[in-house]
């Protein structure tokens, strides 16, 4: 692997060869190449206007004593401007040390989904607690006449304290929505708070209060329901469970933590369900549907709110004063901390991740600045000094942060390890916690089909268990489980968890039956029943965005398995794991019973509790789950509220053992699939991926090359097919040295890679240097945002020269390098442009985007 990233991305007048050629051909405006300018005139920020008087006026319940207020004002008045700026910045533990906190007086740290103590996401709870102490002690260090202000650590404990090995992991919110049990939600909040205190954190970034209107969104599973009622009811239950009762001595203290109502507001209503996209709803819909959870959370005393990455009517919420200040703070009376989302301020017009007075002036109180906090600190300090951020606004932000810290008793609490519950690691995954989770699993299961009353099963039966979800705790837990995407972990990483298979095995063994686990469904003899556990593989955020609700359009292996069992006359019970309702008509047809199990978390045993009766046939637990999202009749039916056709199973549907569970055969044909451009893959198996074309350019012209084999008119670049892993799956690019030429993968309609760039994805490809380059070689992207053509590239000749000859290697360049170089990632038309005047002979294969940070390089 060569280091392709040591060069700074270039832009503006210093653009590399690729841009020079692209501009010559496409007529770039050199002046506008530098930084893309966003938005039309007038800007969305100006037209997306809110009418605050039409929003409810709330009075949140927390009353502060005069003593607390006096202490707060005195402390605030004693702070230097540097200390104030430090308070409003939150950095990620992967990019900040206790010494940094001591020096810059940062108000908060967080651990992103992929961060753990000392770079170890799977570090034991003890290490988390030790690190919490180290940050706390740094924040309380008064040397240099600094004021002692306890730091707060925010963590995504979104379904249990899910970042910590051994914690109890509850069903994701979509499953909890099906339970219709607010008492249980409160209990889950209590247990989550306890387990969060054990590892030393005092602030969770939960609950998510999205009211999802399009389940193609990859975060649909973080939503309780598509209907505002459930979200409203659960918001108060969860906030109360996590924080305790306002006014009680244990509020925010002891076994409670600070909550975050997120993502304010409208994250669940973006166009086509696109993560971080644009919510185009009317002000009324934004208020009546998307705000439903916030009014309840604030009335229950929620002490923080996270601003949404998304836009409303084209304007990024992080820059929207009407929503952040006029509605949330003035109308709703919210007096806690309004925290930003992961570098989201960088998406506001005119801002970058390290520079954004606009979001503070719009009402944000704390930047979530995971990796860019250091430069952001300098810029924010300069803006506070110059008055670009008015002192009154800065004071208001700091006052809110100090207020919450005082309310939570942190000034008196001592170091994290000295607080109640801290270090009681035996309580992570304690039996009483697991039994709450197991109840939640039981109550979340929704029975969609039960032909001939195949369920419940008798535990004396001969049971075959199959499917790749059967013995797979990671898969049943989904995203935000130990790792951000929920991938890269095995059952061994869940020491207190139980797989669905393991729960079935216990039930069957206790009932005198026989159980066999088989990966492929092959089994000797004829079982009485087969339980097939299958479904979506874990994902988080944009990585779960899909274009169609059809279950695994490109891979029908699970369906084949169901049909194979059916053909062998084995009754089939399907247990479907998914983060959303999906179009599974063929799978429903091929099953005798079908259970939507969502993402149940670590207590897989809850499934067997319901599927298995006593040996006399009477049920132990009946099905209670009711759909909190309608189940689609077609792959395009993204919610009940869209389209004219009734859904296959309406909101509220769910069979019990008393019902007749027959289901007529359902249509299985899918209307012509939309030809959607692949956003993650550009060249594989010897072909440009769906929606992409290979093109060549020389000094005179640019032409598409559908087969990916051919030459420029002047012969400066010739492409032939070569073999990498399979026949003709790669290309050899041969620059003769007679003139500049480029190899390009392109399309006309731009794709939006903003989210991917912010999520630290890299452009990855395999390459092989046959003849080293003689001159400069640039690697870049092209884009166009409205009228502005733009591009950005890095120089790679040094690295190619150093690479061992004729050996395949992998190149990996952070997408954000191109963003920093000035490319508008929202409008990429060519994710790879390779240019040189030659000579150079370079093999290339498998051009794609990839999440792994392994070997990824920064641009500085
Ligand atoms: C997510 C938030 C999360 C934050 C910290 C963001 O990307 O949108 O929900 O709390 O990261 O991990
Ligand atoms: C997530 C973080 C995560 C990071 C990884 C963000 O969008 O919210 O929690 O660790 O991406 O790149």
XYZ file of N, CA and C and ligand atoms in Angstrom, residues 110-113 156 205 208 219 222 262-263 276 306 309 341-342 368 480 484 541 755, ligand 1:
75
model
N -16.906 13.426 23.389
C -17.836 12.360 23.017
C -17.032 11.186 22.495
N -17.691 10.046 22.437
C -17.120 8.947 21.671
C -18.048 8.672 20.504
N -17.557 8.907 19.290
C -18.325 8.559 18.091
C -18.476 7.050 18.027
N -19.315 6.617 17.102
C -19.628 5.193 16.999
C -18.415 4.301 16.843
N -23.344 7.628 22.511
C -24.580 7.156 21.897
C -25.067 5.880 22.576
N -26.678 10.462 23.951
C -27.278 11.084 22.759
C -28.506 10.277 22.355
N -33.702 9.175 19.966
C -34.016 9.700 18.640
C -35.535 9.832 18.533
N -31.779 5.210 8.859
C -31.938 5.347 10.305
C -33.369 5.057 10.741
N -34.060 3.643 14.128
C -33.886 4.476 15.319
C -35.176 5.217 15.665
N -33.129 14.027 19.859
C -32.456 14.275 18.577
C -33.264 13.694 17.429
N -33.078 14.140 16.204
C -32.247 15.260 15.736
C -33.225 16.343 15.327
N -29.359 12.860 6.099
C -28.890 14.250 6.108
C -29.470 15.063 4.959
N -30.232 17.736 20.250
C -29.208 17.755 19.193
C -29.835 18.277 17.903
N -28.708 17.147 11.185
C -27.894 17.306 9.991
C -28.741 17.781 8.807
N -24.551 18.203 15.669
C -24.235 16.825 15.287
C -22.829 16.822 14.654
N -22.345 15.662 14.455
C -20.979 15.360 14.006
C -20.530 16.246 12.817
N -20.363 19.951 17.976
C -19.771 18.617 17.986
C -18.685 18.656 16.905
N -24.931 0.513 15.546
C -24.740 1.095 16.878
C -24.699 0.004 17.947
N -19.836 1.301 15.215
C -20.804 2.232 14.595
C -21.756 1.491 13.653
N -26.818 4.844 9.852
C -26.892 6.108 9.117
C -26.995 5.876 7.602
N -22.383 13.163 2.357
C -22.496 12.360 3.567
C -21.334 11.378 3.673
C -25.173 10.982 14.414
C -25.694 11.251 15.806
C -24.701 10.793 16.821
C -23.365 11.426 16.557
C -22.291 10.991 17.525
C -23.788 11.492 14.224
O -23.273 11.098 12.995
O -26.022 11.588 13.463
O -26.926 10.620 15.977
O -25.173 11.096 18.100
O -22.930 11.108 15.266
O -21.896 9.695 17.315
